PDB file of C-alpha atoms in Angstrom:
ATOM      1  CA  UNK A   1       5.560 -25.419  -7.886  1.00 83.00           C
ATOM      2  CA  UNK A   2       5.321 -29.460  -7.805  1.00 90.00           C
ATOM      3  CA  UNK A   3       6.273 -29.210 -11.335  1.00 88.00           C
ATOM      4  CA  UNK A   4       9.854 -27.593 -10.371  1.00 85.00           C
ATOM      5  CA  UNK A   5      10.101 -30.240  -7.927  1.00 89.00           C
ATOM      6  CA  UNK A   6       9.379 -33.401 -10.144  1.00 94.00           C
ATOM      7  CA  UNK A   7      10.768 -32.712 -13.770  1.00 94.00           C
ATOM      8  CA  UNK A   8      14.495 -32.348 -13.386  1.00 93.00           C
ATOM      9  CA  UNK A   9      14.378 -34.963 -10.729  1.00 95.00           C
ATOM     10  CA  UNK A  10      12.301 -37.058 -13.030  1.00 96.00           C
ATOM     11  CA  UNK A  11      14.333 -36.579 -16.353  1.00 96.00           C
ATOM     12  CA  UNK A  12      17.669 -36.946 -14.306  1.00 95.00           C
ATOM     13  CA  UNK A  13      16.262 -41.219 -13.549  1.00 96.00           C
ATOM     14  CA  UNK A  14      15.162 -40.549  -9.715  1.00 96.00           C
ATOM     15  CA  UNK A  15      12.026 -41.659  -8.010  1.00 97.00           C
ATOM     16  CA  UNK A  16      10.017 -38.709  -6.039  1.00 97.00           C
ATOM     17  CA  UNK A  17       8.352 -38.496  -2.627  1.00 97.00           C
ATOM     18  CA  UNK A  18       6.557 -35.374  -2.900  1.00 96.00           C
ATOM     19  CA  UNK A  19       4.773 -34.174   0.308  1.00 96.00           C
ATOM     20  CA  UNK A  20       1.841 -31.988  -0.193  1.00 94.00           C
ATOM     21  CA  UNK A  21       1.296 -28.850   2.131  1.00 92.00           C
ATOM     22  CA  UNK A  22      -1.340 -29.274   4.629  1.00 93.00           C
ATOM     23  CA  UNK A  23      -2.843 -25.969   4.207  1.00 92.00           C
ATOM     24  CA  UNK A  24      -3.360 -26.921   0.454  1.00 91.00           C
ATOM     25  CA  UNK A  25      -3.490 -30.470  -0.831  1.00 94.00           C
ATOM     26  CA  UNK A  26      -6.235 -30.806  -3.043  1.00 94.00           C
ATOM     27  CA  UNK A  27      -4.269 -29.321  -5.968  1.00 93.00           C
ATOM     28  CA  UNK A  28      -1.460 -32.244  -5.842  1.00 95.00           C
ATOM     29  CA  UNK A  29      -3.886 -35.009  -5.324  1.00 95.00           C
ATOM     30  CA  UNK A  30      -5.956 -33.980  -8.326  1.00 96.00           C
ATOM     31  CA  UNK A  31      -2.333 -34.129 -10.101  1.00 95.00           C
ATOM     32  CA  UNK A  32      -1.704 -37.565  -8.632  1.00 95.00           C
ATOM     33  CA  UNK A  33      -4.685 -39.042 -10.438  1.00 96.00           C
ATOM     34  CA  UNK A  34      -3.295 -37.186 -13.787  1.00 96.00           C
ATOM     35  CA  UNK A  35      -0.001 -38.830 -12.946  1.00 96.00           C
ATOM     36  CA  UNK A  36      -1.644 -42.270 -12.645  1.00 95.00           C
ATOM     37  CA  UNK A  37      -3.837 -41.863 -16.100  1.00 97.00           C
ATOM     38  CA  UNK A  38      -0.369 -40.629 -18.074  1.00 96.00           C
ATOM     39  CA  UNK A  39       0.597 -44.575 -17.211  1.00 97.00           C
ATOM     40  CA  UNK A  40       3.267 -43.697 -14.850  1.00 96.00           C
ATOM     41  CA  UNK A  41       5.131 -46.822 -13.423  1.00 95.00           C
ATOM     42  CA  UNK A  42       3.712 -47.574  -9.750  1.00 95.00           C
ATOM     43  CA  UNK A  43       6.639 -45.868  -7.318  1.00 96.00           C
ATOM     44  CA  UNK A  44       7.830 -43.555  -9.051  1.00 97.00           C
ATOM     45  CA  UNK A  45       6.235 -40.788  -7.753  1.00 97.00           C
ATOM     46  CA  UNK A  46       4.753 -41.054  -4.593  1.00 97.00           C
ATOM     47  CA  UNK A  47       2.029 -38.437  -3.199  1.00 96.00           C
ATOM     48  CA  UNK A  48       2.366 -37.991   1.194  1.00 95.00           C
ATOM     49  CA  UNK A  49      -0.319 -35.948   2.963  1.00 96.00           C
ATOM     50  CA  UNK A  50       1.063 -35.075   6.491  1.00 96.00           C
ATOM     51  CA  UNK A  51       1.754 -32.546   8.554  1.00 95.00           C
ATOM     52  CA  UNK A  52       4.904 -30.771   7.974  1.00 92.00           C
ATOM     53  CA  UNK A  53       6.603 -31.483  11.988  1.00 93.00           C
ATOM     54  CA  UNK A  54       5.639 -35.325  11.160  1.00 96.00           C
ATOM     55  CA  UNK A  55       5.486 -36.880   7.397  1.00 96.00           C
ATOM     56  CA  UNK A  56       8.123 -33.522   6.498  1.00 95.00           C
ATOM     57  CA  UNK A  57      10.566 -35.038   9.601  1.00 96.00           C
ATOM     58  CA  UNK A  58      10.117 -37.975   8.649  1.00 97.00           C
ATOM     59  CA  UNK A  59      11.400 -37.560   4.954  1.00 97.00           C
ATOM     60  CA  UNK A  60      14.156 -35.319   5.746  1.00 97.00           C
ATOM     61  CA  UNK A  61      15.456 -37.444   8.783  1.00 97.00           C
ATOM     62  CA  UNK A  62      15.091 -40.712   6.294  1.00 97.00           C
ATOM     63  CA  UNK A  63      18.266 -42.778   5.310  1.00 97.00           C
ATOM     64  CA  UNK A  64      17.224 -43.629   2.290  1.00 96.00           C
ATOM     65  CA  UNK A  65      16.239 -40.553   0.476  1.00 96.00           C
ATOM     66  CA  UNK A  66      19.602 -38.454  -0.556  1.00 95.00           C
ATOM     67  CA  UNK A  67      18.235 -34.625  -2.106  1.00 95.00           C
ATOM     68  CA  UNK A  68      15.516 -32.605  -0.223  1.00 96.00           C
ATOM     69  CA  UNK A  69      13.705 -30.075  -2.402  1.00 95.00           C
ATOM     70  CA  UNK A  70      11.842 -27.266   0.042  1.00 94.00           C
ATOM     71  CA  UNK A  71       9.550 -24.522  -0.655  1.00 91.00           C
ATOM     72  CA  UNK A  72       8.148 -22.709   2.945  1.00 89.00           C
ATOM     73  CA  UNK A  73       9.123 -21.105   5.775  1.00 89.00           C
ATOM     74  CA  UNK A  74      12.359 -20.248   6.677  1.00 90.00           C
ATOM     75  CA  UNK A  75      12.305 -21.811  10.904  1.00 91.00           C
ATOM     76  CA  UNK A  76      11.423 -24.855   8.876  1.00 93.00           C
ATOM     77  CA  UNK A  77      13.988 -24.459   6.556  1.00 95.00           C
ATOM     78  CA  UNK A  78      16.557 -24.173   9.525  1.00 96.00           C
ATOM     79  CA  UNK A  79      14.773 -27.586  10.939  1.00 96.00           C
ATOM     80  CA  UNK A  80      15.149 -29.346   7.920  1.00 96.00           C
ATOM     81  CA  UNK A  81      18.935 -28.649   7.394  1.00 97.00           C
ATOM     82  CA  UNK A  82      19.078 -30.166  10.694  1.00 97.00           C
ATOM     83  CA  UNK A  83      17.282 -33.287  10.182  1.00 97.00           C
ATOM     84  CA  UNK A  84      19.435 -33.696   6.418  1.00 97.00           C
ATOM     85  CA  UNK A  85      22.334 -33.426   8.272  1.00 97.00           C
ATOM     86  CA  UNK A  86      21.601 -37.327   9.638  1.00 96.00           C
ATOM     87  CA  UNK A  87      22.715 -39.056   5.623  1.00 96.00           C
ATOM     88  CA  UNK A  88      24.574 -35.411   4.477  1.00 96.00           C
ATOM     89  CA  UNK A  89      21.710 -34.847   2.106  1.00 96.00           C
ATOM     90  CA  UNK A  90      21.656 -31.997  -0.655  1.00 96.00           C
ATOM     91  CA  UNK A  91      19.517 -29.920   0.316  1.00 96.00           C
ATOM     92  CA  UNK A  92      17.672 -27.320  -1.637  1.00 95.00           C
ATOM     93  CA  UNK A  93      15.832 -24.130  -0.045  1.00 94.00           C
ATOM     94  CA  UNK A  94      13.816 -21.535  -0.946  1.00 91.00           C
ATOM     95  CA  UNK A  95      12.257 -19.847   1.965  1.00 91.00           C
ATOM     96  CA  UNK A  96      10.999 -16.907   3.153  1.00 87.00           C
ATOM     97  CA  UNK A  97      11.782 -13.535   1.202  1.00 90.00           C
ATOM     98  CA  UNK A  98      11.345  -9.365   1.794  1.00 95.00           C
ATOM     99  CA  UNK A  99      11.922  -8.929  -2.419  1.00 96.00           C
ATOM    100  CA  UNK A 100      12.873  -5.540  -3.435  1.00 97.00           C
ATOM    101  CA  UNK A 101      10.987  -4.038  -6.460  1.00 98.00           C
ATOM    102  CA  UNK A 102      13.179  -1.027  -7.912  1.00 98.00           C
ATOM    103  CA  UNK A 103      11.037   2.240  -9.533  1.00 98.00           C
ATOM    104  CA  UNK A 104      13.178   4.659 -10.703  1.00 98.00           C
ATOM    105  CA  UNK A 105      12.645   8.245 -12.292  1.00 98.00           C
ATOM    106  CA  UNK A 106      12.538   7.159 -15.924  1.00 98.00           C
ATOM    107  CA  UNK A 107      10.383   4.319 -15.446  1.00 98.00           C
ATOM    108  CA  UNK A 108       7.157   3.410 -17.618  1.00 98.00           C
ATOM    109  CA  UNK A 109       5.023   4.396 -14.567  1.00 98.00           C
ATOM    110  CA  UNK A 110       1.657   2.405 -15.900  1.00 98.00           C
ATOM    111  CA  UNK A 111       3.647  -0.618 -16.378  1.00 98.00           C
ATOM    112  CA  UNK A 112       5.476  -0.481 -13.086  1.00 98.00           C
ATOM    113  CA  UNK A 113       2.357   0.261 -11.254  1.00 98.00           C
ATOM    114  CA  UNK A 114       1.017  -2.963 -13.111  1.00 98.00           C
ATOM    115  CA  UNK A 115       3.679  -5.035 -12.610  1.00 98.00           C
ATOM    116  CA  UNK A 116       4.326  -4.354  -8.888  1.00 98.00           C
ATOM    117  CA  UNK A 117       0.437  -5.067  -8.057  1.00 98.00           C
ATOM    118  CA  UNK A 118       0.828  -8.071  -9.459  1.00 98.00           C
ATOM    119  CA  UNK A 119       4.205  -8.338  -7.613  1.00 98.00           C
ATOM    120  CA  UNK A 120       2.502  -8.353  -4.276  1.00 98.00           C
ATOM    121  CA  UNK A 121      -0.754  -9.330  -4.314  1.00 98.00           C
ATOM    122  CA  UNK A 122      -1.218 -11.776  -6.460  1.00 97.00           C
ATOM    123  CA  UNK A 123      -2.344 -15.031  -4.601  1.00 96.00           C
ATOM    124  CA  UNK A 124      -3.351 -12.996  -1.537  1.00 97.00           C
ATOM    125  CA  UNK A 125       0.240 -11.822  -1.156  1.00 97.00           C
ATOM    126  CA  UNK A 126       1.280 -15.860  -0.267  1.00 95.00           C
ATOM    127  CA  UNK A 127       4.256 -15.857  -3.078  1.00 92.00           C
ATOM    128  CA  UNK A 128       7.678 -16.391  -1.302  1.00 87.00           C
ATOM    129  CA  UNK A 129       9.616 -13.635  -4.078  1.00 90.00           C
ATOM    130  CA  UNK A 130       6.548 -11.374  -3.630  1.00 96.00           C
ATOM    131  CA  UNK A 131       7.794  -7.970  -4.162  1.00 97.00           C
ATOM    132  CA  UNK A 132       6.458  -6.846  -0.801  1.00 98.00           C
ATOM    133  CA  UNK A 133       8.730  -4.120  -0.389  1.00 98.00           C
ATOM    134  CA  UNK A 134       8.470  -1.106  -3.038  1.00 98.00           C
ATOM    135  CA  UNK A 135      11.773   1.343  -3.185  1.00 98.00           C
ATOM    136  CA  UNK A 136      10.511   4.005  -5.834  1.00 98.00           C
ATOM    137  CA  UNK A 137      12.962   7.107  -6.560  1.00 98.00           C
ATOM    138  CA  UNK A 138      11.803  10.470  -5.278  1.00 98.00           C
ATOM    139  CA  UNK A 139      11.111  12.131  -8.887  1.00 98.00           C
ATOM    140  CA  UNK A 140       7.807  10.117  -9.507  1.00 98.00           C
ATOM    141  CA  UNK A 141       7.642   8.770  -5.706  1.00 98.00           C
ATOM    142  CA  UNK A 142       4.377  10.625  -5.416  1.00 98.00           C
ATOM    143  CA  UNK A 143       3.271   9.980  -8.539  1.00 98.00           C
ATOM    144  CA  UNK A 144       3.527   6.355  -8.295  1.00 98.00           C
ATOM    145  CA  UNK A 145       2.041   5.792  -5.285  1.00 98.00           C
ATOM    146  CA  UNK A 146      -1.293   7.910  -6.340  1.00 98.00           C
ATOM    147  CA  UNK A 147      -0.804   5.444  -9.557  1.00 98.00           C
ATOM    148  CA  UNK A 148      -0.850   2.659  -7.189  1.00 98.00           C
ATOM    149  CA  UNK A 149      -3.386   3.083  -5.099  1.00 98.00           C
ATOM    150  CA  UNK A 150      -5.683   3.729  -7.483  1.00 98.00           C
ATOM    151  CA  UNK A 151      -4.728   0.470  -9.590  1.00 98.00           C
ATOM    152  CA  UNK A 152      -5.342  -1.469  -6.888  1.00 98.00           C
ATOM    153  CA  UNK A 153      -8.333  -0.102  -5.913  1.00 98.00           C
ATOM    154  CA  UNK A 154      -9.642  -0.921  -9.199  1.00 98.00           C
ATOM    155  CA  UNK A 155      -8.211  -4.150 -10.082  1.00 98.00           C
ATOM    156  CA  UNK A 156      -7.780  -5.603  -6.159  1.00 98.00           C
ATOM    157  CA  UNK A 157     -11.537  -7.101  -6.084  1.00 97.00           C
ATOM    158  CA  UNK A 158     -11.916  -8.868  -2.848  1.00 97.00           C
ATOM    159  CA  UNK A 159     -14.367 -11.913  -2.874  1.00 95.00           C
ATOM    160  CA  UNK A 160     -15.030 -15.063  -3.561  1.00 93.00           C
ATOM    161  CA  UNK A 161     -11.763 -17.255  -4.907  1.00 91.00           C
ATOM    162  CA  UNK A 162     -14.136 -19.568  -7.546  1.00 91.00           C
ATOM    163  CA  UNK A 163     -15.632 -15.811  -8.918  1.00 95.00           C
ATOM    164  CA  UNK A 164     -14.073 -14.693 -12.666  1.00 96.00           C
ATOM    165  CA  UNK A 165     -14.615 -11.297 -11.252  1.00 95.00           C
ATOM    166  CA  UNK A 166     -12.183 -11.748  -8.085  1.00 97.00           C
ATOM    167  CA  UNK A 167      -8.669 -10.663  -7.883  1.00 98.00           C
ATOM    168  CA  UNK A 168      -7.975 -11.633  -3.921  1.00 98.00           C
ATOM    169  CA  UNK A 169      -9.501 -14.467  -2.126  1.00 97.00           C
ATOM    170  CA  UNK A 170      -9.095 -15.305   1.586  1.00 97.00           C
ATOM    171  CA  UNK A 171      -5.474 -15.942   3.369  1.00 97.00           C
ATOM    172  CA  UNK A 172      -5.195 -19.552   3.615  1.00 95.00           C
ATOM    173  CA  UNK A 173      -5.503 -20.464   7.439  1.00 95.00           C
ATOM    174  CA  UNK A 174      -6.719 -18.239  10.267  1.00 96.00           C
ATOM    175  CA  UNK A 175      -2.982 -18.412  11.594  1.00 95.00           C
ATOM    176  CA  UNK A 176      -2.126 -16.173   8.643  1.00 96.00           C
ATOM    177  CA  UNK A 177      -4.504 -13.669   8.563  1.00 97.00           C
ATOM    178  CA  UNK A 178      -4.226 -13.402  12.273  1.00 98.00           C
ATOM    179  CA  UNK A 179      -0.419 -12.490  11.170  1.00 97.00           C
ATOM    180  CA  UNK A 180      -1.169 -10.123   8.612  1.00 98.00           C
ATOM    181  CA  UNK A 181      -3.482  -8.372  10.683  1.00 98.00           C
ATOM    182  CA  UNK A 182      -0.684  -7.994  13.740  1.00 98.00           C
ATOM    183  CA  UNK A 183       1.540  -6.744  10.790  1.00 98.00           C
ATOM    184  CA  UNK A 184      -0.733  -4.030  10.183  1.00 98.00           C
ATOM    185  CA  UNK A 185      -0.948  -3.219  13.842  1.00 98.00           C
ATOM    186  CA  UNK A 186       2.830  -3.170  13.849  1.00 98.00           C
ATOM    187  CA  UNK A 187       2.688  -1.253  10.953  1.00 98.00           C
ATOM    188  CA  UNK A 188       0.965   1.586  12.749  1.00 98.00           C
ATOM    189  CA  UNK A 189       2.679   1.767  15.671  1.00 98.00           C
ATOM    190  CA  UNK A 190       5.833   2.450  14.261  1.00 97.00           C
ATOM    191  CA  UNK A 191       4.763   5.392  12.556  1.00 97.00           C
ATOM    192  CA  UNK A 192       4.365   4.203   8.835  1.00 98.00           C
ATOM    193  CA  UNK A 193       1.492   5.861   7.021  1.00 98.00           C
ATOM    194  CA  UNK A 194      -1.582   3.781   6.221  1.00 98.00           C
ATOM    195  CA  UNK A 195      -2.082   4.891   2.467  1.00 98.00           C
ATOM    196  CA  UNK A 196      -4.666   1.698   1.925  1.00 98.00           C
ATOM    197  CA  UNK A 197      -6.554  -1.222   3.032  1.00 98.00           C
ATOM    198  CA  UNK A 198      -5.609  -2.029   7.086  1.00 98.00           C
ATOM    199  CA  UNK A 199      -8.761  -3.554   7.963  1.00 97.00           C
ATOM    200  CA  UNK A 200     -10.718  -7.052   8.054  1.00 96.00           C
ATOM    201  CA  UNK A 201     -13.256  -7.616   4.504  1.00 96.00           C
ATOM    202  CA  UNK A 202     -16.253  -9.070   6.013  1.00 90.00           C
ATOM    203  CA  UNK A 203     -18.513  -8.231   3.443  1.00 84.00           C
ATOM    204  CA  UNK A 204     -17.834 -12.023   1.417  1.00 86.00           C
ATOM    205  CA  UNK A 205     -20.959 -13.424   2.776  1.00 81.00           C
ATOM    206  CA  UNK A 206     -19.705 -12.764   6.193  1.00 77.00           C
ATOM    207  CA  UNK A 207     -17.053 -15.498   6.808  1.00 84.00           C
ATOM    208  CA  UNK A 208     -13.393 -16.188   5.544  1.00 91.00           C
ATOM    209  CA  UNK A 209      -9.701 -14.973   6.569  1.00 96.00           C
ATOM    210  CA  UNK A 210      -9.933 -12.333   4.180  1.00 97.00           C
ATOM    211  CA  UNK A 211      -8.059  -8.513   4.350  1.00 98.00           C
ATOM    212  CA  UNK A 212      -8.517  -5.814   2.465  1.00 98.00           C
ATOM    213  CA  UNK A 213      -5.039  -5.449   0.035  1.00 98.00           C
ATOM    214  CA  UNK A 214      -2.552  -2.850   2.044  1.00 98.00           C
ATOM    215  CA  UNK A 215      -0.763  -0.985   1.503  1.00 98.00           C
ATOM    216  CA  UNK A 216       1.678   1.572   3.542  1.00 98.00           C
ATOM    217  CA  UNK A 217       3.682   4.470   2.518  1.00 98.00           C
ATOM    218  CA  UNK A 218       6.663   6.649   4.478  1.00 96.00           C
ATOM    219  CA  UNK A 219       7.860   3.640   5.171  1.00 97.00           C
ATOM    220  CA  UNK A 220      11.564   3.518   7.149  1.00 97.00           C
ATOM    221  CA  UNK A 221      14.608   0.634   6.478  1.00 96.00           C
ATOM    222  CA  UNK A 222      14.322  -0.035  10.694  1.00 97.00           C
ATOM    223  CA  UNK A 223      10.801  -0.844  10.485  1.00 98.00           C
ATOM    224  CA  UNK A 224       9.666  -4.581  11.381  1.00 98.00           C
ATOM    225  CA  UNK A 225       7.085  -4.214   8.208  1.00 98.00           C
ATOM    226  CA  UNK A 226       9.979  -3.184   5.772  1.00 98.00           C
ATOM    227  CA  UNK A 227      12.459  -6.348   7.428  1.00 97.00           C
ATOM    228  CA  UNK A 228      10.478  -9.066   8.133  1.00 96.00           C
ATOM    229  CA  UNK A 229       7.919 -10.996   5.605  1.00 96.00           C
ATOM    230  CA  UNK A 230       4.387 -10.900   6.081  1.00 97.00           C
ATOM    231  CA  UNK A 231       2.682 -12.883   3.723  1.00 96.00           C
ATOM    232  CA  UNK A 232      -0.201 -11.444   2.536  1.00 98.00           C
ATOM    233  CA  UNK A 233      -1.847  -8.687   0.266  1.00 98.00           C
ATOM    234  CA  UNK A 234       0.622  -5.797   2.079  1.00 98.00           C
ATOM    235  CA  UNK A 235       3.219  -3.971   0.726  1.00 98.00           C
ATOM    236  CA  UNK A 236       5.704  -1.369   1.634  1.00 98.00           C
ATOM    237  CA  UNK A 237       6.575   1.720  -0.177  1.00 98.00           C
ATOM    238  CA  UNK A 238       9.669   3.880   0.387  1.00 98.00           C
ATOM    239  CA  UNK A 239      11.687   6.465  -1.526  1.00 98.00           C
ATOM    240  CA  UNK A 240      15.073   6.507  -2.437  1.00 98.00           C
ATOM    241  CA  UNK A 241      17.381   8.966  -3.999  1.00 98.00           C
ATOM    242  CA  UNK A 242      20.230   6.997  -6.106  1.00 98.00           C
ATOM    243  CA  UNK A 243      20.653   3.390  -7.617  1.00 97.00           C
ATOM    244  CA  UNK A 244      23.444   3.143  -4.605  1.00 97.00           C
ATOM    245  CA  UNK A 245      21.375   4.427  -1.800  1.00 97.00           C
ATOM    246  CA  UNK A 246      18.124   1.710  -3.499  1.00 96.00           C
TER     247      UNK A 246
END
């Protein structure tokens, strides 16, 4: 992701503050030192660790930097727009998304099943164009979700992230999987049916945020778990009969 961030802006002559996330910097400062061997001017790009509400602020709100590059939530999307406003920055967004992946009757079944695993829960779900919502049409609706569950039952190995063996590691903050576990809970209540996971893994030597990769079927467009994004190894699967209705 850093990379979509630095090389236009670095081909195109500018300099780069780049502001690692909070939740995750050890990835970008292990960069930084790459960036230093590969004889890099000094200033040219510049590595921040900071909290998003302080060293984030502080770039947006600053007078000297004109373009604003943002990958994350989308309240902090809004706040940012805000704080650009100060110098009329350009401003560049991608936030939060509920990404539609469309199954229909004459499909390749074992390569949509494939592909939409991978859609969703790939890096514990935490992908902002996960494909967390599955419309599938209702000739192999069925079909695909028996497909599904059992793909992910195989290939969805929950454990530890450093493993060859794992699939799914933990959510990244106890925040999140305190989320993803009130989605499930929402998830219920409304009526959807449960088809897989729903439940804390506490079998990876008994600590870490993670969940067990859910998934839930009969799922309705009014829902809160078909509207809103959760984040995490969860999808939603609904049926649909025409590329119009989809």
């Amino acid at each position: 992701m850093a990379a979509w961030k630095l090389g236009p802006a670095l081909a195109c002559g500018n300099t780069v503050v780049l502001k690692a996330a909070e939740q995750t910097p050890l990835s970008i400062l292990y960069f930084a030192n790459l960036i230093k061997e590969a004889g890099f001017p000094p200033g040219v790009i510049n590595i921040l660790n900071g909290y998003g509400r302080k060293a984030g602020a502080a770039i947006a709100s600053h007078l000297d930097i004109d373009k604003i590059a943002f990958t994350g939530s989308t309240a902090t999307g809004r706040e940012i727009m805000k704080m650009a406003a100060v110098n009329m920055k350009n401003i560049t967004l991608e936030t939060g998304g509920k990404s539609p992946l469309l199954v229909f009757d004459d499909a390749d079944l074992d390569q949509a099943v494939k592909w939409a695993h991978i859609g969703i829960m790939s890096n514990m779900g935490q992908i902002c164009t996960a494909t967390s919502r599955i419309l599938v049409q209702e000739g192999v609706y069925e079909q695909f979700i028996s497909a599904f569950k059992a793909h992910v039952a195989a290939t969805s190995k929950v454990g530890d992230p450093f493993a060859s063996a794992t699939f799914q590691g933990p959510q990244v903050t106890k925040t999140q999987y305190e989320r993803v576990l009130s989605y499930i809970a929402s998830g219920k209540s409304e009526g959807a049916e449960l088809a897989a996971g729903g439940e804390p893994v506490k079998d990876v030597n008994g600590k870490g945020f993670f969940i067990a990769p859910t998934i839930f079927t009969g799922v309705k467009d009014e829902m809160k778990i078909f509207r809103e994004e959760v984040f995490g190894p969860f999808v939603v699967i609904s049926s649909f009969k025409t590329e119009q209705e989809a």
